[in-house]
Short mmCIF file of C-alpha atoms in Angstrom, two decimals:
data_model
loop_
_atom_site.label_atom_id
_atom_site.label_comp_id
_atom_site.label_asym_id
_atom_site.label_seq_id
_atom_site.Cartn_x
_atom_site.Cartn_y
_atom_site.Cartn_z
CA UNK A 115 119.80 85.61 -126.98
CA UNK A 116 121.38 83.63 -124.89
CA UNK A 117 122.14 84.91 -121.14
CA UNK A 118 124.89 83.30 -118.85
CA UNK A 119 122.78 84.30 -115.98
CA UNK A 120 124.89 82.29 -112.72
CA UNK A 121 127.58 80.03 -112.02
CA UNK A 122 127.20 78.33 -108.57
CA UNK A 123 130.83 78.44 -106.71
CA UNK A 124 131.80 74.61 -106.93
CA UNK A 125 133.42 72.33 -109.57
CA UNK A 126 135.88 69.33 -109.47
CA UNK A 127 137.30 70.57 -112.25
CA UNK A 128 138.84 73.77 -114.01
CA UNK A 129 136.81 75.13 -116.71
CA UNK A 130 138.77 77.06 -118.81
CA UNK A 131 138.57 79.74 -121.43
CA UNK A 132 141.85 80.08 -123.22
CA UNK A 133 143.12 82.93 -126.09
CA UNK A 134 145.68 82.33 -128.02
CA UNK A 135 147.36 84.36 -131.35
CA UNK A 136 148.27 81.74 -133.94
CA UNK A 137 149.57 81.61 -137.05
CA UNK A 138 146.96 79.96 -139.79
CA UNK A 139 145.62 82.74 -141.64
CA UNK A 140 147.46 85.08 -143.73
CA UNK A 141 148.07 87.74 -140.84
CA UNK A 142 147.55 84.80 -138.13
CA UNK A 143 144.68 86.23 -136.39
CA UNK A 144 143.15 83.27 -134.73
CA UNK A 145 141.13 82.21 -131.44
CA UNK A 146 141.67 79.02 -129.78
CA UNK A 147 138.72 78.30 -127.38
CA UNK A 148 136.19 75.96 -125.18
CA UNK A 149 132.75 76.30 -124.89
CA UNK A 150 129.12 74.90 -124.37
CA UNK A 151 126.02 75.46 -126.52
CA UNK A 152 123.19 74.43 -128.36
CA UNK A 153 123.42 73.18 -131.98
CA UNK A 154 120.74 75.21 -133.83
CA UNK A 155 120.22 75.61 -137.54
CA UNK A 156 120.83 79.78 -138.42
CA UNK A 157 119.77 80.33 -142.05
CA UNK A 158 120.16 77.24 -142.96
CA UNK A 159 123.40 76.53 -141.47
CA UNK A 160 124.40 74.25 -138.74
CA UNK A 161 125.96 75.89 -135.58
CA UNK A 162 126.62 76.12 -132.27
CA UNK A 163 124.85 78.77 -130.27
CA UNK A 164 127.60 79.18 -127.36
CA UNK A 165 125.92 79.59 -124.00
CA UNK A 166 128.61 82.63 -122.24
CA UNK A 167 129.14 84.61 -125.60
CA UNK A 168 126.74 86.27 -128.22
CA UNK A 169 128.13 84.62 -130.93
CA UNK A 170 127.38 81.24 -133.26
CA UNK A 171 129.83 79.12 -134.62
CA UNK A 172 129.86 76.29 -137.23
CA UNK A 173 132.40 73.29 -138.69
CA UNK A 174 133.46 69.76 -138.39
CA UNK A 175 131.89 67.17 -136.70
CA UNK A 176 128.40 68.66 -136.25
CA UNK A 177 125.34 67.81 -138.41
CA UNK A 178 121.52 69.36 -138.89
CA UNK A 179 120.57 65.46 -137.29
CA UNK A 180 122.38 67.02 -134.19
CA UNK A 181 120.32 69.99 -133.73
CA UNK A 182 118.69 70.57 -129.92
CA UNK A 183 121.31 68.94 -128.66
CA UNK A 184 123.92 70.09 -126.36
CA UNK A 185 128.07 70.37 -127.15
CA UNK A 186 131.07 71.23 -125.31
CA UNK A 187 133.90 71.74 -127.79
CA UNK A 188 137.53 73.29 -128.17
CA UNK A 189 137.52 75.76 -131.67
CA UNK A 190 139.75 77.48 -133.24
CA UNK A 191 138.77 80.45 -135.37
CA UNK A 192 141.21 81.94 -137.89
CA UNK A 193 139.91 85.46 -138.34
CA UNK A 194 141.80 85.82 -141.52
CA UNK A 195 139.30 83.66 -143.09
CA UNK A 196 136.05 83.87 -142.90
CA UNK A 197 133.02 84.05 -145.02
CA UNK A 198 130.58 87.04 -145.60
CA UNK A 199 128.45 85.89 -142.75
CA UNK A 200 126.79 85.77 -139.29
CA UNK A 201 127.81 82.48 -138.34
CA UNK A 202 131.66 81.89 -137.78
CA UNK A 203 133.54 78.96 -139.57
CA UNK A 204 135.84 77.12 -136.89
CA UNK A 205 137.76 73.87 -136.52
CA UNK A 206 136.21 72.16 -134.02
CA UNK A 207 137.55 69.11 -131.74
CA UNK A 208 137.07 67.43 -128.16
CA UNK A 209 133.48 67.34 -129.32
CA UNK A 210 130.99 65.92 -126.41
CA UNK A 211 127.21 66.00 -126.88
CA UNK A 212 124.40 65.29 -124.90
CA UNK A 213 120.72 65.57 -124.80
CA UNK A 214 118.30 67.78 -123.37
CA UNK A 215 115.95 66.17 -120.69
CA UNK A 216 112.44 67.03 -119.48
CA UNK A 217 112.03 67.73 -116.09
CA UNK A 218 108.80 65.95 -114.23
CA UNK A 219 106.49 67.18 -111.55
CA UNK A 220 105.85 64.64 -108.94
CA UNK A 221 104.14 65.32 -105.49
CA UNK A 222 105.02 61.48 -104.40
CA UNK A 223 109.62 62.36 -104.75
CA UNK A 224 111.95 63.72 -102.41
CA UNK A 225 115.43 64.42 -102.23
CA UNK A 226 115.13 61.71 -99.63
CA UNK A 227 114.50 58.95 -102.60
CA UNK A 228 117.76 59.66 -104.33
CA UNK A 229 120.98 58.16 -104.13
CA UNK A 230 123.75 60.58 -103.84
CA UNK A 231 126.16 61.42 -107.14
CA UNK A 232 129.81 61.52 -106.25
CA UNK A 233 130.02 64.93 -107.15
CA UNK A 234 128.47 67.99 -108.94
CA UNK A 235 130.04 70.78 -110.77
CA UNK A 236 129.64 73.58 -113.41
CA UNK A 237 126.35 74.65 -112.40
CA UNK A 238 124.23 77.29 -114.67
CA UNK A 239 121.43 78.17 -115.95
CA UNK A 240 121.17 79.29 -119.76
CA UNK A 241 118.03 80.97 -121.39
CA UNK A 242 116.44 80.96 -124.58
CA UNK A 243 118.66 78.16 -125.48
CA UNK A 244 116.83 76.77 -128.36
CA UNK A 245 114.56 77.69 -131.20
CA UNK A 246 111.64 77.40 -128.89
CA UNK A 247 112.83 79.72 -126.20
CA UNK A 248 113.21 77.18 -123.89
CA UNK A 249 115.01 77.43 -120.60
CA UNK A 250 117.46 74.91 -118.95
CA UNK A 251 119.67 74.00 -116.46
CA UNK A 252 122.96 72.75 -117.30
CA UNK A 253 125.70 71.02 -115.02
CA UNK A 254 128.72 68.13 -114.68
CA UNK A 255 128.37 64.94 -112.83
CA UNK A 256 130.93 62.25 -111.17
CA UNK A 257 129.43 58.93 -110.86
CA UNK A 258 130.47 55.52 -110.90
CA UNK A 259 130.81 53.79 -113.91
CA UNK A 260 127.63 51.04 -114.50
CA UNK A 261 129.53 47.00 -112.89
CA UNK A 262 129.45 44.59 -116.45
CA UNK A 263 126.09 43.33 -116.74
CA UNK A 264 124.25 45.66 -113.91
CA UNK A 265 121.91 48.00 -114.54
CA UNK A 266 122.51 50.89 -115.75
CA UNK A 267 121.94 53.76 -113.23
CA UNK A 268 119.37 56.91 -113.78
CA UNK A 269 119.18 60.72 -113.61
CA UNK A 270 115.84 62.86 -113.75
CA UNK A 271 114.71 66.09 -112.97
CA UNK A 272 111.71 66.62 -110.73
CA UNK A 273 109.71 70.11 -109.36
CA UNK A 274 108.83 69.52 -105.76
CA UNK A 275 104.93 69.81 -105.25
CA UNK A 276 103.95 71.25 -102.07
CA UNK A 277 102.94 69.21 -99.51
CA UNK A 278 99.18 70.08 -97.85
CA UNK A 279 98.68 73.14 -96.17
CA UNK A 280 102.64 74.29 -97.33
CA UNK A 281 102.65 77.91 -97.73
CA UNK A 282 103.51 78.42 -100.96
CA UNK A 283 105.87 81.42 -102.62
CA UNK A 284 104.70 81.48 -106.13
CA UNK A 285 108.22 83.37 -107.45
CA UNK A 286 110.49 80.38 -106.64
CA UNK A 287 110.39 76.79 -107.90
CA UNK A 288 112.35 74.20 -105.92
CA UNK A 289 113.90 71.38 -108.03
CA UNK A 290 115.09 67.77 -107.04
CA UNK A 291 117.62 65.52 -108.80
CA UNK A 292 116.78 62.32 -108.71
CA UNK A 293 119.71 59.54 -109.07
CA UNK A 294 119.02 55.89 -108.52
CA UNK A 295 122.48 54.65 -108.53
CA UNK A 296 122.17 51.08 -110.44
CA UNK A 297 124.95 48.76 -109.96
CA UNK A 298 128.38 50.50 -110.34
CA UNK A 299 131.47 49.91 -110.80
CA UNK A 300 132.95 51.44 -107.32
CA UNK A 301 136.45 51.14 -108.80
CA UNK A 302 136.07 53.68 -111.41
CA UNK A 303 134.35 56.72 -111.97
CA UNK A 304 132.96 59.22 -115.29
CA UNK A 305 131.97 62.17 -115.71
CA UNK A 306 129.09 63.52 -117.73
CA UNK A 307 127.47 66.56 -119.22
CA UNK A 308 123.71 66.93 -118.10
CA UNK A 309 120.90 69.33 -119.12
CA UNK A 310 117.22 69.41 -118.45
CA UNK A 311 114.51 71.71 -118.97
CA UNK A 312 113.43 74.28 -116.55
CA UNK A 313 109.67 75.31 -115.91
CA UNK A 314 108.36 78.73 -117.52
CA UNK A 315 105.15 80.13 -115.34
CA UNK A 316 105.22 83.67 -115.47
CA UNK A 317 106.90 85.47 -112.14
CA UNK A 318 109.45 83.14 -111.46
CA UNK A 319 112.62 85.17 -110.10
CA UNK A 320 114.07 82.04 -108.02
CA UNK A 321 115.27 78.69 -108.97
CA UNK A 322 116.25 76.10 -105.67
CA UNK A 323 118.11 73.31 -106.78
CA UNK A 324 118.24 70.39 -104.13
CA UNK A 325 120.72 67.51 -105.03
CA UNK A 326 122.21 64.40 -102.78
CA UNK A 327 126.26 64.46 -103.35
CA UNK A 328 128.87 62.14 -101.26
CA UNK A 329 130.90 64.88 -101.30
CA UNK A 330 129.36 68.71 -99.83
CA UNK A 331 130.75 71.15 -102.99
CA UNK A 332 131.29 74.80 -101.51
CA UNK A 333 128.14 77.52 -101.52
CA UNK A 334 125.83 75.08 -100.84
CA UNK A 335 123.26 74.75 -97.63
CA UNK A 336 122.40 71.50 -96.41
CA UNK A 337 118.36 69.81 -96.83
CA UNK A 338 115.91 69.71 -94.44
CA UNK A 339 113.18 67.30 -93.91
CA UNK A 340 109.72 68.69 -92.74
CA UNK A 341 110.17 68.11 -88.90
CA UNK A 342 113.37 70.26 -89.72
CA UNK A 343 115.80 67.37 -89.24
CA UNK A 344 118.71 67.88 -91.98
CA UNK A 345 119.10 65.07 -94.42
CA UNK A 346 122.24 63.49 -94.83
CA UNK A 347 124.62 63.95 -98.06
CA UNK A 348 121.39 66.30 -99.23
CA UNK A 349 122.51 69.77 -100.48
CA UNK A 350 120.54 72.93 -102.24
CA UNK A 351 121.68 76.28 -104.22
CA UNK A 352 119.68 79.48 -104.68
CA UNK A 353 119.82 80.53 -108.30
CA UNK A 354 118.64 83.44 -110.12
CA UNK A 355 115.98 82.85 -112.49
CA UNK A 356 113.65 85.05 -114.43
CA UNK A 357 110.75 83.98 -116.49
CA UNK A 358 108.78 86.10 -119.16
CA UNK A 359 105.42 87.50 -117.93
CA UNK A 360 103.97 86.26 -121.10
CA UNK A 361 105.67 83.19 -120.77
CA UNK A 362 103.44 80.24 -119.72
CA UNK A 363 103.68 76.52 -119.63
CA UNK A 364 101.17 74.80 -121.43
#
């Protein structure tokens, strides 16, 4: 099952979840919605396994070629009508998918070697989000838009490694993101869906996220550097995170 587990208390933009009564079906019982998920294959069916309900819808504009990936959509559901089964038929539109990246381990990164994004929002964690039981995180980005002919610029995930003689705490894992800004475009801006995956030792009740942004969002702390000098545009958020004690990575 899925579990919304977090949402850290920034975003550029509103994220909304709206209701609405309609008038499709015979007794117009309908739900007009947004949402993220995974697309997953549920006895044989494609669908979308939506991240903040317990519930998995299929329609238009998804395919099994699709599946693992991630999708924000608007759907509309019209009760009224709807087969004998588990997964929900909707109309689906303002599809955006994205894939899910691995995250690296690198003892030779800091937050120190990235550039900083424009801005970060929509910040969460999701569980069991795939077939495998696989955790990620998932979030929005603002960045410039790549200059014509420049190269293109890049986004990974790394776990900090401690440094020697670090004391350790074994229940929290401290992520970077990495951005090496290319050549933009500093007249225009996008914004993207992004979603790695998270690590899965047994014991791990604490996820820091560490991120360099040109603009500070609210709730975060700022970065320090090990002779506790604070780095500049660098940012981290605590989030909860809870791995199975059989879990392990291999």
């Amino acid at each position: 099952m899925n579990k919304f587990l977090r949402t850290a208390g920034f975003s550029f933009a509103v994220f909304s979840l709206i209701i609405l009564t309609g008038c499709i079906g015979d007794k117009g019982n309908t739900t007009q919605s947004s949402g993220i998920g995974t697309i997953q294959i549920y006895n044989g069916i494609t669908c979308i396994n939506l991240d903040n309900i317990n519930a998995k819808i299929t329609g238009n504009g998804i395919t099994a070629e699709d599946r693992d990936k991630r999708i924000f959509c608007n759907y509309l559901i019209d009760w009224d009508n709807q087969p004998d089964s588990p997964v929900i038929q909707a109309e689906l539109s303002n599809i955006s998918m994205w894939e899910i990246n691995n995250y690296t381990s690198s003892s030779e990164i800091t937050i120190k070697d990235s550039d900083p994004i424009n801005n970060i929002a929509d910040l969460y964690i999701t569980m069991d989000v795939d077939d495998y039981g696989n955790n990620i995180i998932t979030f929005r980005t603002l960045t410039y838009k790549v200059a014509d002919g420049g190269i293109a610029p890049s986004l990974k995930l790394v776990e900090k490694q401690p440094t020697a003689g670090e004391d350790v705490d074994a229940k929290t894992k401290t992520m970077m993101l990495i951005y090496d800004e290319g050549e933009v475009n500093k007249d225009a801006t996008e914004v993207n869906w992004r979603s790695f995956y998270l690590p899965q030792e047994a014991g791990i009740t604490k996820l820091v996220f560490q991120f360099k942004c040109s603009q500070k969002p609210n709730g975060v702390f700022s970065v320090k550097d090990d002779e506790g000098q604070v780095i500049d545009d660098a940012y981290y958020v605590e989030l909860s995170y809870s791995t199975d004690s059989s879990t392990t990575t291999e």
